[in-house]
Amino acid sequence: MNTATVGPDGAQMRWVEISGRAPARVYVHGLGAMSAPYFLPAASLPELAGHRSLFVDLLGFGLSDRPAAFGYTLTEHAEALAATLDAAGVRAADVVAHSMGGAVAIALAHQRPDLVGQLVLIEANLDPSPPPTAGSSGLARYSEAEFLASGLAETLERVGPAWAATMRLADPIGLHRTAIGLMTGTRPAMRHLLERLPMPRTYLQGGRSGPVVGAESLAAAGVRVVTVPDAGHNIMLDAPERFAQVTAAALAQPALA
C-alpha cells in the first residue's frame, strides 16, 4: 500500500500498487466502492496484467483518509487524484474508471491531460442530475442531516450486500457530499468535457444497462462506444474476462482520426 499527502490537514490518499511496465494503469472506483476489490481480479487476467497498476481510493473512500475540510466535488476529487499521481511519478497513464470515478477521471483529463494517455470509462456519469434509478440519486435525495441520522442505514439495506460491503467503509459525510457533487456535475458538463478531450477515449456499457445516451454524439467526437453483453453496471465484476478483453483491445488501438 502506498500513500500521498494531497488534501487538507495532511489528508492522505492510498493505493494498492502492482509493479510492471509503462504506461502505468490507474484504476478509479465508483461511488461507495474501492478500486482493488472492484478491479484487481480483472486487471490480473493475462490481457491486462504486466503493466504498473495503481488501484486508487479517492478521499473519503476505502483506504484513503476522510478529511472534514474536503469539499468532495468532482473537481476537488480530480485535483486530489492529480496530486496523488504526481506523487507516484505517473504520466500519460491508462486511466480505467467506473461510474462516479469515470466522472472524476474526465475532470482529471481536462485539468491535467499530461497525466492521462488513454481513458477507458465504465458506465461513467456524463450528465448532472442522473435518473432516479442511479445510485447517487438515492443518496442525494436525503439532506446531509437526514443521511447521517437514518439515510446511510436505509441505503445500505437498499443497495444489497455486495455494494454495501465497501459503502459501509466510506465516510458518511464524504459519501453523501460526493453524491451531491455527482448530481451537480462539472461546468461544462462531463459529457462535453469528454467530447473535447484530446486523448483516445473508450466508453464501456453493460448490455443489461440499455443503450448509451447520446452514443452518436460521443462517436462523432471520437469516443469509442463498446457494449459488453451479459453485463450490468459493474462490467468488471459481471464479466471480468470479457472486460479484460475489451479494455485491452481499447488500449491497444490507435487514436481515432
PDB file of C-alpha atoms in Angstrom:
ATOM      1  CA  MET A   1       0.000   0.000   0.000  1.00  0.00           C
ATOM      2  CA  ASN A   2       1.257   3.472  -0.940  1.00  0.00           C
ATOM      3  CA  THR A   3       0.271   6.928   0.298  1.00  0.00           C
ATOM      4  CA  ALA A   4       0.384  10.527  -0.839  1.00  0.00           C
ATOM      5  CA  THR A   5      -0.483  13.618   1.187  1.00  0.00           C
ATOM      6  CA  VAL A   6      -2.901  15.531  -1.020  1.00  0.00           C
ATOM      7  CA  GLY A   7      -5.740  17.017   0.994  1.00  0.00           C
ATOM      8  CA  PRO A   8      -6.455  19.500   3.770  1.00  0.00           C
ATOM      9  CA  ASP A   9      -4.961  18.873   7.202  1.00  0.00           C
ATOM     10  CA  GLY A  10      -2.443  16.437   5.743  1.00  0.00           C
ATOM     11  CA  ALA A  11      -5.064  14.038   4.406  1.00  0.00           C
ATOM     12  CA  GLN A  12      -3.637  11.061   2.557  1.00  0.00           C
ATOM     13  CA  MET A  13      -4.842   9.140  -0.439  1.00  0.00           C
ATOM     14  CA  ARG A  14      -3.813   5.495  -0.583  1.00  0.00           C
ATOM     15  CA  TRP A  15      -3.499   2.956  -3.324  1.00  0.00           C
ATOM     16  CA  VAL A  16      -2.546  -0.672  -3.838  1.00  0.00           C
ATOM     17  CA  GLU A  17       0.176  -0.964  -6.473  1.00  0.00           C
ATOM     18  CA  ILE A  18       1.455  -3.810  -8.658  1.00  0.00           C
ATOM     19  CA  SER A  19       4.780  -3.247 -10.367  1.00  0.00           C
ATOM     20  CA  GLY A  20       5.151  -3.621 -14.109  1.00  0.00           C
ATOM     21  CA  ARG A  21       5.951  -1.881 -17.347  1.00  0.00           C
ATOM     22  CA  ALA A  22       4.860   1.541 -18.563  1.00  0.00           C
ATOM     23  CA  PRO A  23       2.481   3.070 -19.240  1.00  0.00           C
ATOM     24  CA  ALA A  24       1.014   2.841 -15.784  1.00  0.00           C
ATOM     25  CA  ARG A  25      -2.625   1.876 -15.443  1.00  0.00           C
ATOM     26  CA  VAL A  26      -4.683   3.767 -12.904  1.00  0.00           C
ATOM     27  CA  TYR A  27      -7.961   2.237 -11.752  1.00  0.00           C
ATOM     28  CA  VAL A  28     -10.592   4.502 -10.149  1.00  0.00           C
ATOM     29  CA  HIS A  29     -13.679   3.201  -8.338  1.00  0.00           C
ATOM     30  CA  GLY A  30     -17.271   4.377  -8.309  1.00  0.00           C
ATOM     31  CA  LEU A  31     -19.425   5.889  -5.563  1.00  0.00           C
ATOM     32  CA  GLY A  32     -19.209   3.960  -2.300  1.00  0.00           C
ATOM     33  CA  ALA A  33     -16.709   1.498  -3.732  1.00  0.00           C
ATOM     34  CA  MET A  34     -12.986   0.704  -3.579  1.00  0.00           C
ATOM     35  CA  SER A  35     -10.645   0.176  -6.501  1.00  0.00           C
ATOM     36  CA  ALA A  36      -8.834  -3.035  -5.540  1.00  0.00           C
ATOM     37  CA  PRO A  37     -11.868  -5.301  -4.928  1.00  0.00           C
ATOM     38  CA  TYR A  38     -13.681  -3.942  -7.975  1.00  0.00           C
ATOM     39  CA  PHE A  39     -10.782  -4.050 -10.444  1.00  0.00           C
ATOM     40  CA  LEU A  40      -7.961  -6.297  -9.270  1.00  0.00           C
ATOM     41  CA  PRO A  41      -9.463  -9.653 -10.354  1.00  0.00           C
ATOM     42  CA  ALA A  42      -9.980  -8.471 -13.944  1.00  0.00           C
ATOM     43  CA  ALA A  43      -6.737  -6.461 -14.016  1.00  0.00           C
ATOM     44  CA  SER A  44      -4.818  -9.617 -13.058  1.00  0.00           C
ATOM     45  CA  LEU A  45      -6.026 -11.533 -16.116  1.00  0.00           C
ATOM     46  CA  PRO A  46      -3.439 -12.069 -18.881  1.00  0.00           C
ATOM     47  CA  GLU A  47      -4.959  -9.477 -21.206  1.00  0.00           C
ATOM     48  CA  LEU A  48      -4.350  -6.645 -18.709  1.00  0.00           C
ATOM     49  CA  ALA A  49      -1.531  -7.954 -16.491  1.00  0.00           C
ATOM     50  CA  GLY A  50       2.076  -6.829 -16.751  1.00  0.00           C
ATOM     51  CA  HIS A  51       1.691  -3.057 -16.509  1.00  0.00           C
ATOM     52  CA  ARG A  52       2.371  -0.978 -13.450  1.00  0.00           C
ATOM     53  CA  SER A  53      -1.099  -0.797 -11.904  1.00  0.00           C
ATOM     54  CA  LEU A  54      -2.394   1.583  -9.248  1.00  0.00           C
ATOM     55  CA  PHE A  55      -5.727   0.841  -7.586  1.00  0.00           C
ATOM     56  CA  VAL A  56      -6.516   4.238  -6.085  1.00  0.00           C
ATOM     57  CA  ASP A  57      -9.104   5.005  -3.413  1.00  0.00           C
ATOM     58  CA  LEU A  58     -10.466   8.554  -3.556  1.00  0.00           C
ATOM     59  CA  LEU A  59     -10.619  10.687  -0.433  1.00  0.00           C
ATOM     60  CA  GLY A  60     -13.482   9.584   1.804  1.00  0.00           C
ATOM     61  CA  PHE A  61     -13.481   6.033   0.443  1.00  0.00           C
ATOM     62  CA  GLY A  62     -11.767   2.733   1.049  1.00  0.00           C
ATOM     63  CA  LEU A  63      -8.229   3.009   2.419  1.00  0.00           C
ATOM     64  CA  SER A  64      -7.915   6.765   1.995  1.00  0.00           C
ATOM     65  CA  ASP A  65      -8.423   9.455   4.644  1.00  0.00           C
ATOM     66  CA  ARG A  66     -11.715  11.257   5.320  1.00  0.00           C
ATOM     67  CA  PRO A  67     -10.817  14.949   5.705  1.00  0.00           C
ATOM     68  CA  ALA A  68     -13.636  17.023   7.176  1.00  0.00           C
ATOM     69  CA  ALA A  69     -12.458  20.139   5.317  1.00  0.00           C
ATOM     70  CA  PHE A  70     -12.575  18.493   1.867  1.00  0.00           C
ATOM     71  CA  GLY A  71     -15.415  19.577  -0.421  1.00  0.00           C
ATOM     72  CA  TYR A  72     -15.964  16.268  -2.288  1.00  0.00           C
ATOM     73  CA  THR A  73     -16.911  17.863  -5.605  1.00  0.00           C
ATOM     74  CA  LEU A  74     -15.848  16.118  -8.800  1.00  0.00           C
ATOM     75  CA  THR A  75     -13.314  18.861  -9.460  1.00  0.00           C
ATOM     76  CA  GLU A  76     -11.800  18.543  -5.985  1.00  0.00           C
ATOM     77  CA  HIS A  77     -11.625  14.757  -6.294  1.00  0.00           C
ATOM     78  CA  ALA A  78      -9.825  15.219  -9.631  1.00  0.00           C
ATOM     79  CA  GLU A  79      -7.358  17.670  -8.078  1.00  0.00           C
ATOM     80  CA  ALA A  80      -6.587  15.233  -5.247  1.00  0.00           C
ATOM     81  CA  LEU A  81      -6.172  12.386  -7.744  1.00  0.00           C
ATOM     82  CA  ALA A  82      -3.809  14.532  -9.818  1.00  0.00           C
ATOM     83  CA  ALA A  83      -1.709  15.253  -6.723  1.00  0.00           C
ATOM     84  CA  THR A  84      -1.605  11.532  -5.972  1.00  0.00           C
ATOM     85  CA  LEU A  85      -0.397  10.676  -9.476  1.00  0.00           C
ATOM     86  CA  ASP A  86       2.201  13.433  -9.267  1.00  0.00           C
ATOM     87  CA  ALA A  87       3.472  11.911  -6.010  1.00  0.00           C
ATOM     88  CA  ALA A  88       3.536   8.467  -7.632  1.00  0.00           C
ATOM     89  CA  GLY A  89       5.520   9.758 -10.602  1.00  0.00           C
ATOM     90  CA  VAL A  90       2.814   8.831 -13.084  1.00  0.00           C
ATOM     91  CA  ARG A  91       2.489  10.440 -16.510  1.00  0.00           C
ATOM     92  CA  ALA A  92       0.389   9.568 -19.569  1.00  0.00           C
ATOM     93  CA  ALA A  93      -1.356   6.738 -17.739  1.00  0.00           C
ATOM     94  CA  ASP A  94      -4.070   4.437 -18.995  1.00  0.00           C
ATOM     95  CA  VAL A  95      -6.900   5.567 -16.707  1.00  0.00           C
ATOM     96  CA  VAL A  96      -9.671   2.995 -16.257  1.00  0.00           C
ATOM     97  CA  ALA A  97     -12.546   4.393 -14.232  1.00  0.00           C
ATOM     98  CA  HIS A  98     -16.017   3.276 -13.195  1.00  0.00           C
ATOM     99  CA  SER A  99     -19.252   5.240 -12.765  1.00  0.00           C
ATOM    100  CA  MET A 100     -18.619   8.228 -10.456  1.00  0.00           C
ATOM    101  CA  GLY A 101     -14.890   7.556 -10.779  1.00  0.00           C
ATOM    102  CA  GLY A 102     -15.310   7.954 -14.515  1.00  0.00           C
ATOM    103  CA  ALA A 103     -16.694  11.451 -13.990  1.00  0.00           C
ATOM    104  CA  VAL A 104     -13.661  12.225 -11.812  1.00  0.00           C
ATOM    105  CA  ALA A 105     -11.373  10.796 -14.497  1.00  0.00           C
ATOM    106  CA  ILE A 106     -12.928  13.059 -17.131  1.00  0.00           C
ATOM    107  CA  ALA A 107     -12.314  16.079 -14.895  1.00  0.00           C
ATOM    108  CA  LEU A 108      -8.756  14.856 -14.311  1.00  0.00           C
ATOM    109  CA  ALA A 109      -8.087  14.514 -18.042  1.00  0.00           C
ATOM    110  CA  HIS A 110      -9.489  18.000 -18.604  1.00  0.00           C
ATOM    111  CA  GLN A 111      -7.425  19.585 -15.803  1.00  0.00           C
ATOM    112  CA  ARG A 112      -4.217  17.606 -16.336  1.00  0.00           C
ATOM    113  CA  PRO A 113      -4.035  15.991 -19.782  1.00  0.00           C
ATOM    114  CA  ASP A 114      -0.358  15.226 -19.139  1.00  0.00           C
ATOM    115  CA  LEU A 115      -1.443  12.594 -16.609  1.00  0.00           C
ATOM    116  CA  VAL A 116      -3.820  10.729 -18.911  1.00  0.00           C
ATOM    117  CA  GLY A 117      -2.585   8.960 -22.022  1.00  0.00           C
ATOM    118  CA  GLN A 118      -5.772   6.993 -22.652  1.00  0.00           C
ATOM    119  CA  LEU A 119      -9.160   6.882 -20.971  1.00  0.00           C
ATOM    120  CA  VAL A 120     -11.461   3.877 -20.531  1.00  0.00           C
ATOM    121  CA  LEU A 121     -14.750   4.698 -18.827  1.00  0.00           C
ATOM    122  CA  ILE A 122     -17.134   2.061 -17.480  1.00  0.00           C
ATOM    123  CA  GLU A 123     -20.666   3.466 -17.459  1.00  0.00           C
ATOM    124  CA  ALA A 124     -19.316   6.795 -16.278  1.00  0.00           C
ATOM    125  CA  ASN A 125     -21.706   9.564 -15.244  1.00  0.00           C
ATOM    126  CA  LEU A 126     -21.702  12.030 -18.127  1.00  0.00           C
ATOM    127  CA  ASP A 127     -24.577  14.311 -17.149  1.00  0.00           C
ATOM    128  CA  PRO A 128     -25.604  16.091 -13.936  1.00  0.00           C
ATOM    129  CA  SER A 129     -28.864  15.118 -12.227  1.00  0.00           C
ATOM    130  CA  PRO A 130     -28.772  11.408 -13.149  1.00  0.00           C
ATOM    131  CA  PRO A 131     -32.077   9.497 -13.312  1.00  0.00           C
ATOM    132  CA  PRO A 132     -33.790   8.331 -10.098  1.00  0.00           C
ATOM    133  CA  THR A 133     -32.578   4.786 -10.733  1.00  0.00           C
ATOM    134  CA  ALA A 134     -28.928   5.869 -10.349  1.00  0.00           C
ATOM    135  CA  GLY A 135     -27.262   5.109  -7.032  1.00  0.00           C
ATOM    136  CA  SER A 136     -26.167   8.692  -6.499  1.00  0.00           C
ATOM    137  CA  SER A 137     -29.757   9.899  -6.834  1.00  0.00           C
ATOM    138  CA  GLY A 138     -30.823   7.640  -3.977  1.00  0.00           C
ATOM    139  CA  LEU A 139     -28.215   9.163  -1.677  1.00  0.00           C
ATOM    140  CA  ALA A 140     -28.728  12.758  -2.786  1.00  0.00           C
ATOM    141  CA  ARG A 141     -32.444  12.746  -2.029  1.00  0.00           C
ATOM    142  CA  TYR A 142     -31.551  12.985   1.661  1.00  0.00           C
ATOM    143  CA  SER A 143     -30.313  16.141   3.296  1.00  0.00           C
ATOM    144  CA  GLU A 144     -26.937  15.668   4.951  1.00  0.00           C
ATOM    145  CA  ALA A 145     -28.531  15.568   8.397  1.00  0.00           C
ATOM    146  CA  GLU A 146     -31.102  13.009   7.245  1.00  0.00           C
ATOM    147  CA  PHE A 147     -28.419  10.865   5.644  1.00  0.00           C
ATOM    148  CA  LEU A 148     -26.354  10.797   8.825  1.00  0.00           C
ATOM    149  CA  ALA A 149     -29.388  10.087  11.002  1.00  0.00           C
ATOM    150  CA  SER A 150     -31.011   7.271   9.040  1.00  0.00           C
ATOM    151  CA  GLY A 151     -30.265   7.572   5.320  1.00  0.00           C
ATOM    152  CA  LEU A 152     -26.996   5.646   5.350  1.00  0.00           C
ATOM    153  CA  ALA A 153     -28.553   2.682   7.159  1.00  0.00           C
ATOM    154  CA  GLU A 154     -31.510   2.704   4.755  1.00  0.00           C
ATOM    155  CA  THR A 155     -29.152   2.938   1.787  1.00  0.00           C
ATOM    156  CA  LEU A 156     -27.032   0.002   2.956  1.00  0.00           C
ATOM    157  CA  GLU A 157     -30.178  -2.104   3.193  1.00  0.00           C
ATOM    158  CA  ARG A 158     -31.364  -0.997  -0.223  1.00  0.00           C
ATOM    159  CA  VAL A 159     -28.155  -1.494  -2.224  1.00  0.00           C
ATOM    160  CA  GLY A 160     -27.584  -5.103  -1.213  1.00  0.00           C
ATOM    161  CA  PRO A 161     -24.620  -6.890   0.360  1.00  0.00           C
ATOM    162  CA  ALA A 162     -22.009  -6.540  -2.399  1.00  0.00           C
ATOM    163  CA  TRP A 163     -22.132  -2.750  -2.728  1.00  0.00           C
ATOM    164  CA  ALA A 164     -22.797  -2.328   0.997  1.00  0.00           C
ATOM    165  CA  ALA A 165     -19.574  -4.203   1.805  1.00  0.00           C
ATOM    166  CA  THR A 166     -17.476  -1.294   0.531  1.00  0.00           C
ATOM    167  CA  MET A 167     -20.002   1.501   1.044  1.00  0.00           C
ATOM    168  CA  ARG A 168     -20.089   0.885   4.804  1.00  0.00           C
ATOM    169  CA  LEU A 169     -16.337   1.651   4.881  1.00  0.00           C
ATOM    170  CA  ALA A 170     -16.823   5.084   3.321  1.00  0.00           C
ATOM    171  CA  ASP A 171     -17.027   8.243   5.372  1.00  0.00           C
ATOM    172  CA  PRO A 172     -20.767   9.043   5.584  1.00  0.00           C
ATOM    173  CA  ILE A 173     -20.261  12.766   5.029  1.00  0.00           C
ATOM    174  CA  GLY A 174     -17.839  12.173   2.172  1.00  0.00           C
ATOM    175  CA  LEU A 175     -20.207   9.645   0.612  1.00  0.00           C
ATOM    176  CA  HIS A 176     -23.167  11.998   0.740  1.00  0.00           C
ATOM    177  CA  ARG A 177     -21.247  15.072  -0.403  1.00  0.00           C
ATOM    178  CA  THR A 178     -19.735  13.126  -3.303  1.00  0.00           C
ATOM    179  CA  ALA A 179     -23.238  12.060  -4.344  1.00  0.00           C
ATOM    180  CA  ILE A 180     -24.314  15.697  -4.255  1.00  0.00           C
ATOM    181  CA  GLY A 181     -21.220  16.631  -6.268  1.00  0.00           C
ATOM    182  CA  LEU A 182     -22.109  13.989  -8.821  1.00  0.00           C
ATOM    183  CA  MET A 183     -25.637  15.360  -9.092  1.00  0.00           C
ATOM    184  CA  THR A 184     -24.185  18.835  -9.628  1.00  0.00           C
ATOM    185  CA  GLY A 185     -21.578  17.679 -12.137  1.00  0.00           C
ATOM    186  CA  THR A 186     -18.921  19.862 -13.709  1.00  0.00           C
ATOM    187  CA  ARG A 187     -19.052  23.018 -15.814  1.00  0.00           C
ATOM    188  CA  PRO A 188     -19.086  22.345 -18.713  1.00  0.00           C
ATOM    189  CA  ALA A 189     -20.785  19.006 -18.009  1.00  0.00           C
ATOM    190  CA  MET A 190     -18.729  15.822 -18.083  1.00  0.00           C
ATOM    191  CA  ARG A 191     -20.164  14.766 -21.444  1.00  0.00           C
ATOM    192  CA  HIS A 192     -18.976  17.955 -23.128  1.00  0.00           C
ATOM    193  CA  LEU A 193     -15.566  17.726 -21.494  1.00  0.00           C
ATOM    194  CA  LEU A 194     -15.238  14.121 -22.673  1.00  0.00           C
ATOM    195  CA  GLU A 195     -16.129  15.034 -26.245  1.00  0.00           C
ATOM    196  CA  ARG A 196     -13.372  17.659 -26.304  1.00  0.00           C
ATOM    197  CA  LEU A 197     -10.544  15.654 -24.745  1.00  0.00           C
ATOM    198  CA  PRO A 198      -7.513  15.032 -26.978  1.00  0.00           C
ATOM    199  CA  MET A 199      -6.526  11.510 -25.884  1.00  0.00           C
ATOM    200  CA  PRO A 200      -8.021   8.174 -27.045  1.00  0.00           C
ATOM    201  CA  ARG A 201     -11.271   7.534 -25.175  1.00  0.00           C
ATOM    202  CA  THR A 202     -13.459   4.447 -24.859  1.00  0.00           C
ATOM    203  CA  TYR A 203     -16.841   4.193 -23.145  1.00  0.00           C
ATOM    204  CA  LEU A 204     -17.952   0.724 -21.994  1.00  0.00           C
ATOM    205  CA  GLN A 205     -21.622  -0.032 -21.418  1.00  0.00           C
ATOM    206  CA  GLY A 206     -23.134  -3.198 -19.963  1.00  0.00           C
ATOM    207  CA  GLY A 207     -25.646  -4.805 -22.279  1.00  0.00           C
ATOM    208  CA  ARG A 208     -28.155  -5.163 -19.449  1.00  0.00           C
ATOM    209  CA  SER A 209     -27.982  -1.411 -18.770  1.00  0.00           C
ATOM    210  CA  GLY A 210     -29.629  -0.403 -22.043  1.00  0.00           C
ATOM    211  CA  PRO A 211     -28.280   1.873 -24.758  1.00  0.00           C
ATOM    212  CA  VAL A 212     -25.779   4.650 -24.112  1.00  0.00           C
ATOM    213  CA  VAL A 213     -27.482   8.035 -24.023  1.00  0.00           C
ATOM    214  CA  GLY A 214     -26.014  10.253 -26.728  1.00  0.00           C
ATOM    215  CA  ALA A 215     -23.917   7.470 -28.248  1.00  0.00           C
ATOM    216  CA  GLU A 216     -23.987   9.096 -31.681  1.00  0.00           C
ATOM    217  CA  SER A 217     -22.556  12.392 -30.463  1.00  0.00           C
ATOM    218  CA  LEU A 218     -19.877  10.556 -28.473  1.00  0.00           C
ATOM    219  CA  ALA A 219     -18.877   8.561 -31.540  1.00  0.00           C
ATOM    220  CA  ALA A 220     -18.847  11.715 -33.664  1.00  0.00           C
ATOM    221  CA  ALA A 221     -16.418  13.226 -31.151  1.00  0.00           C
ATOM    222  CA  GLY A 222     -14.084  10.239 -31.491  1.00  0.00           C
ATOM    223  CA  VAL A 223     -15.169   8.299 -28.385  1.00  0.00           C
ATOM    224  CA  ARG A 224     -15.367   4.565 -28.985  1.00  0.00           C
ATOM    225  CA  VAL A 225     -18.586   3.172 -27.527  1.00  0.00           C
ATOM    226  CA  VAL A 226     -18.445  -0.558 -26.749  1.00  0.00           C
ATOM    227  CA  THR A 227     -21.299  -2.661 -25.346  1.00  0.00           C
ATOM    228  CA  VAL A 228     -20.403  -5.702 -23.245  1.00  0.00           C
ATOM    229  CA  PRO A 229     -23.204  -8.286 -23.463  1.00  0.00           C
ATOM    230  CA  ASP A 230     -24.487 -10.097 -20.371  1.00  0.00           C
ATOM    231  CA  ALA A 231     -23.137  -7.440 -18.012  1.00  0.00           C
ATOM    232  CA  GLY A 232     -24.727  -4.698 -15.988  1.00  0.00           C
ATOM    233  CA  HIS A 233     -23.332  -1.558 -14.414  1.00  0.00           C
ATOM    234  CA  ASN A 234     -20.383  -3.382 -12.812  1.00  0.00           C
ATOM    235  CA  ILE A 235     -18.946  -4.830 -16.008  1.00  0.00           C
ATOM    236  CA  MET A 236     -15.601  -5.789 -14.463  1.00  0.00           C
ATOM    237  CA  LEU A 237     -17.415  -7.870 -11.818  1.00  0.00           C
ATOM    238  CA  ASP A 238     -20.205  -9.244 -14.004  1.00  0.00           C
ATOM    239  CA  ALA A 239     -17.967 -10.303 -16.899  1.00  0.00           C
ATOM    240  CA  PRO A 240     -14.296  -9.995 -15.867  1.00  0.00           C
ATOM    241  CA  GLU A 241     -12.859 -11.983 -18.772  1.00  0.00           C
ATOM    242  CA  ARG A 242     -14.789 -10.021 -21.360  1.00  0.00           C
ATOM    243  CA  PHE A 243     -13.996  -6.763 -19.566  1.00  0.00           C
ATOM    244  CA  ALA A 244     -10.282  -7.569 -19.687  1.00  0.00           C
ATOM    245  CA  GLN A 245     -10.521  -8.376 -23.393  1.00  0.00           C
ATOM    246  CA  VAL A 246     -12.362  -5.236 -24.449  1.00  0.00           C
ATOM    247  CA  THR A 247     -10.289  -2.974 -22.204  1.00  0.00           C
ATOM    248  CA  ALA A 248      -7.021  -4.396 -23.516  1.00  0.00           C
ATOM    249  CA  ALA A 249      -8.286  -4.055 -27.073  1.00  0.00           C
ATOM    250  CA  ALA A 250      -9.309  -0.435 -26.453  1.00  0.00           C
ATOM    251  CA  LEU A 251      -5.907   0.442 -25.001  1.00  0.00           C
ATOM    252  CA  ALA A 252      -4.111  -1.229 -27.925  1.00  0.00           C
ATOM    253  CA  GLN A 253      -5.905   0.794 -30.610  1.00  0.00           C
ATOM    254  CA  PRO A 254      -4.529   3.992 -32.081  1.00  0.00           C
ATOM    255  CA  ALA A 255      -6.386   7.242 -31.643  1.00  0.00           C
ATOM    256  CA  LEU A 256      -9.292   7.789 -33.992  1.00  0.00           C
ATOM    257  CA  ALA A 257      -8.796  10.427 -36.668  1.00  0.00           C
TER     258      ALA A 257
END
